Amino acid sequence: SAMLAAAINFWLAEKTPAARFALAGAALFVASDAGLAFNKFGYEFHAAKIFILSTYFLAQYLIARSIRA
């Protein structure tokens, strides 16, 4: 995803806590989207809702936290 690529670039350039939070958040967004796609178009798994929502909200938190770091 473009967001993950941008977060990797940010982390490689700055290596600050803000960059770490942004990178972790972007990675969790990718995991959330992958879980959503896998559950919708591939194999439905039992804990899909918990996995998707927990990774999504944690990603939101980490990206927001990167602004204040």
Tab-separated table of N, CA and C in Angstrom:
chain	number	residue	atom	x	y	z
A	1	SER	N	0.833	-1.192	0.000
A	1	SER	CA	0.000	0.000	0.000
A	1	SER	C	0.871	1.247	0.000
A	2	ALA	N	0.355	2.306	-0.538
A	2	ALA	CA	1.096	3.563	-0.613
A	2	ALA	C	1.369	4.114	0.788
A	3	MET	N	0.415	3.925	1.698
A	3	MET	CA	0.610	4.414	3.064
A	3	MET	C	1.778	3.702	3.731
A	4	LEU	N	1.878	2.396	3.546
A	4	LEU	CA	2.976	1.639	4.134
A	4	LEU	C	4.302	2.056	3.524
A	5	ALA	N	4.330	2.252	2.219
A	5	ALA	CA	5.564	2.694	1.556
A	5	ALA	C	6.000	4.056	2.085
A	6	ALA	N	5.052	4.963	2.259
A	6	ALA	CA	5.372	6.290	2.792
A	6	ALA	C	5.874	6.190	4.230
A	7	ALA	N	5.260	5.316	5.025
A	7	ALA	CA	5.690	5.152	6.417
A	7	ALA	C	7.085	4.542	6.497
A	8	ILE	N	7.379	3.598	5.624
A	8	ILE	CA	8.740	3.023	5.582
A	8	ILE	C	9.749	4.102	5.218
A	9	ASN	N	9.427	4.907	4.226
A	9	ASN	CA	10.315	5.993	3.819
A	9	ASN	C	10.520	6.988	4.959
A	10	PHE	N	9.455	7.325	5.664
A	10	PHE	CA	9.526	8.239	6.809
A	10	PHE	C	10.444	7.666	7.886
A	11	TRP	N	10.272	6.376	8.192
A	11	TRP	CA	11.094	5.744	9.216
A	11	TRP	C	12.564	5.668	8.787
A	12	LEU	N	12.813	5.342	7.527
A	12	LEU	CA	14.201	5.271	7.048
A	12	LEU	C	14.878	6.639	7.084
A	13	ALA	N	14.096	7.682	6.854
A	13	ALA	CA	14.657	9.040	6.833
A	13	ALA	C	14.871	9.600	8.230
A	14	GLU	N	14.005	9.276	9.178
A	14	GLU	CA	14.057	9.974	10.463
A	14	GLU	C	14.328	9.107	11.681
A	15	LYS	N	13.888	7.865	11.701
A	15	LYS	CA	14.091	6.957	12.843
A	15	LYS	C	13.705	7.608	14.180
A	16	THR	N	12.590	8.281	14.201
A	16	THR	CA	12.067	8.924	15.407
A	16	THR	C	10.909	8.097	15.965
A	17	PRO	N	10.501	8.374	17.196
A	17	PRO	CA	9.316	7.683	17.710
A	17	PRO	C	8.083	7.911	16.831
A	18	ALA	N	7.919	9.107	16.313
A	18	ALA	CA	6.781	9.391	15.431
A	18	ALA	C	6.808	8.487	14.204
A	19	ALA	N	7.988	8.294	13.639
A	19	ALA	CA	8.123	7.444	12.459
A	19	ALA	C	7.824	5.990	12.801
A	20	ARG	N	8.234	5.553	13.994
A	20	ARG	CA	7.937	4.178	14.426
A	20	ARG	C	6.444	3.959	14.605
A	21	PHE	N	5.763	4.926	15.223
A	21	PHE	CA	4.312	4.820	15.391
A	21	PHE	C	3.611	4.789	14.033
A	22	ALA	N	4.033	5.657	13.128
A	22	ALA	CA	3.419	5.705	11.800
A	22	ALA	C	3.645	4.399	11.047
A	23	LEU	N	4.838	3.855	11.138
A	23	LEU	CA	5.149	2.593	10.458
A	23	LEU	C	4.319	1.440	11.037
A	24	ALA	N	4.245	1.362	12.347
A	24	ALA	CA	3.451	0.300	12.971
A	24	ALA	C	1.976	0.444	12.599
A	25	GLY	N	1.469	1.670	12.600
A	25	GLY	CA	0.080	1.902	12.230
A	25	GLY	C	-0.206	1.522	10.790
A	26	ALA	N	0.681	1.902	9.897
A	26	ALA	CA	0.493	1.566	8.480
A	26	ALA	C	0.546	0.052	8.269
A	27	ALA	N	1.461	-0.620	8.960
A	27	ALA	CA	1.558	-2.076	8.837
A	27	ALA	C	0.283	-2.750	9.352
A	28	LEU	N	-0.279	-2.215	10.435
A	28	LEU	CA	-1.517	-2.792	10.952
A	28	LEU	C	-2.700	-2.523	10.021
A	29	PHE	N	-2.696	-1.389	9.334
A	29	PHE	CA	-3.740	-1.142	8.339
A	29	PHE	C	-3.662	-2.176	7.217
A	30	VAL	N	-2.450	-2.485	6.775
A	30	VAL	CA	-2.285	-3.501	5.739
A	30	VAL	C	-2.780	-4.856	6.246
A	31	ALA	N	-2.441	-5.186	7.498
A	31	ALA	CA	-2.910	-6.451	8.078
A	31	ALA	C	-4.431	-6.477	8.181
A	32	SER	N	-5.020	-5.357	8.584
A	32	SER	CA	-6.475	-5.271	8.693
A	32	SER	C	-7.142	-5.450	7.331
A	33	ASP	N	-6.620	-4.758	6.331
A	33	ASP	CA	-7.180	-4.873	4.983
A	33	ASP	C	-7.000	-6.279	4.415
A	34	ALA	N	-5.849	-6.888	4.695
A	34	ALA	CA	-5.608	-8.254	4.224
A	34	ALA	C	-6.573	-9.230	4.889
A	35	GLY	N	-6.788	-9.053	6.182
A	35	GLY	CA	-7.750	-9.900	6.877
A	35	GLY	C	-9.154	-9.731	6.339
A	36	LEU	N	-9.521	-8.497	6.045
A	36	LEU	CA	-10.840	-8.207	5.478
A	36	LEU	C	-11.006	-8.877	4.116
A	37	ALA	N	-9.999	-8.712	3.258
A	37	ALA	CA	-10.067	-9.311	1.924
A	37	ALA	C	-10.062	-10.838	1.997
A	38	PHE	N	-9.210	-11.376	2.854
A	38	PHE	CA	-9.128	-12.825	3.004
A	38	PHE	C	-10.459	-13.385	3.486
A	39	ASN	N	-11.059	-12.722	4.470
A	39	ASN	CA	-12.325	-13.184	5.019
A	39	ASN	C	-13.465	-13.036	4.009
A	40	LYS	N	-13.434	-11.978	3.218
A	40	LYS	CA	-14.518	-11.710	2.265
A	40	LYS	C	-14.411	-12.579	1.002
A	41	PHE	N	-13.192	-12.691	0.465
A	41	PHE	CA	-13.017	-13.339	-0.835
A	41	PHE	C	-12.300	-14.677	-0.788
A	42	GLY	N	-11.756	-15.020	0.360
A	42	GLY	CA	-11.016	-16.276	0.463
A	42	GLY	C	-11.678	-17.209	1.439
A	43	TYR	N	-11.007	-17.462	2.493
A	43	TYR	CA	-11.468	-18.398	3.512
A	43	TYR	C	-11.970	-17.623	4.726
A	44	GLU	N	-13.229	-17.788	5.073
A	44	GLU	CA	-13.760	-17.134	6.264
A	44	GLU	C	-13.149	-17.784	7.501
A	45	PHE	N	-12.694	-16.965	8.427
A	45	PHE	CA	-12.142	-17.515	9.657
A	45	PHE	C	-12.921	-16.994	10.863
A	46	HIS	N	-12.933	-17.789	11.894
A	46	HIS	CA	-13.789	-17.576	13.057
A	46	HIS	C	-13.563	-16.221	13.724
A	47	ALA	N	-12.330	-15.825	13.909
A	47	ALA	CA	-12.008	-14.598	14.644
A	47	ALA	C	-11.836	-13.394	13.719
A	48	ALA	N	-12.426	-13.433	12.549
A	48	ALA	CA	-12.217	-12.370	11.567
A	48	ALA	C	-12.623	-11.000	12.100
A	49	LYS	N	-13.808	-10.896	12.670
A	49	LYS	CA	-14.270	-9.590	13.153
A	49	LYS	C	-13.348	-9.027	14.224
A	50	ILE	N	-12.948	-9.867	15.144
A	50	ILE	CA	-12.050	-9.415	16.211
A	50	ILE	C	-10.710	-8.992	15.633
A	51	PHE	N	-10.155	-9.800	14.743
A	51	PHE	CA	-8.866	-9.483	14.136
A	51	PHE	C	-8.935	-8.185	13.335
A	52	ILE	N	-9.932	-8.078	12.469
A	52	ILE	CA	-10.038	-6.914	11.589
A	52	ILE	C	-10.244	-5.627	12.388
A	53	LEU	N	-11.188	-5.649	13.308
A	53	LEU	CA	-11.465	-4.437	14.076
A	53	LEU	C	-10.340	-4.071	15.026
A	54	SER	N	-9.721	-5.045	15.664
A	54	SER	CA	-8.637	-4.719	16.600
A	54	SER	C	-7.425	-4.160	15.862
A	55	THR	N	-7.074	-4.736	14.719
A	55	THR	CA	-5.936	-4.191	13.967
A	55	THR	C	-6.279	-2.820	13.386
A	56	TYR	N	-7.515	-2.631	12.951
A	56	TYR	CA	-7.930	-1.348	12.388
A	56	TYR	C	-7.869	-0.235	13.436
A	57	PHE	N	-8.454	-0.485	14.611
A	57	PHE	CA	-8.474	0.559	15.638
A	57	PHE	C	-7.092	0.807	16.225
A	58	LEU	N	-6.293	-0.224	16.364
A	58	LEU	CA	-4.923	-0.017	16.838
A	58	LEU	C	-4.114	0.773	15.808
A	59	ALA	N	-4.342	0.499	14.534
A	59	ALA	CA	-3.671	1.267	13.482
A	59	ALA	C	-4.059	2.739	13.563
A	60	GLN	N	-5.346	3.007	13.737
A	60	GLN	CA	-5.825	4.392	13.880
A	60	GLN	C	-5.121	5.077	15.048
A	61	TYR	N	-5.068	4.386	16.184
A	61	TYR	CA	-4.438	4.953	17.371
A	61	TYR	C	-2.960	5.259	17.116
A	62	LEU	N	-2.235	4.307	16.538
A	62	LEU	CA	-0.802	4.501	16.325
A	62	LEU	C	-0.512	5.637	15.352
A	63	ILE	N	-1.311	5.760	14.317
A	63	ILE	CA	-1.098	6.858	13.376
A	63	ILE	C	-1.402	8.193	14.042
A	64	ALA	N	-2.481	8.244	14.809
A	64	ALA	CA	-2.781	9.474	15.545
A	64	ALA	C	-1.682	9.778	16.568
A	65	ARG	N	-1.165	8.741	17.198
A	65	ARG	CA	-0.094	8.901	18.188
A	65	ARG	C	1.187	9.410	17.533
A	66	SER	N	1.397	9.069	16.281
A	66	SER	CA	2.608	9.522	15.586
A	66	SER	C	2.622	11.041	15.428
A	67	ILE	N	1.456	11.654	15.431
A	67	ILE	CA	1.389	13.112	15.300
A	67	ILE	C	1.873	13.786	16.576
A	68	ARG	N	1.635	13.158	17.719
A	68	ARG	CA	1.986	13.759	19.015
A	68	ARG	C	3.327	13.286	19.538
A	69	ALA	N	4.009	12.396	18.840
A	69	ALA	CA	5.280	11.845	19.348
A	69	ALA	C	6.418	12.826	19.177
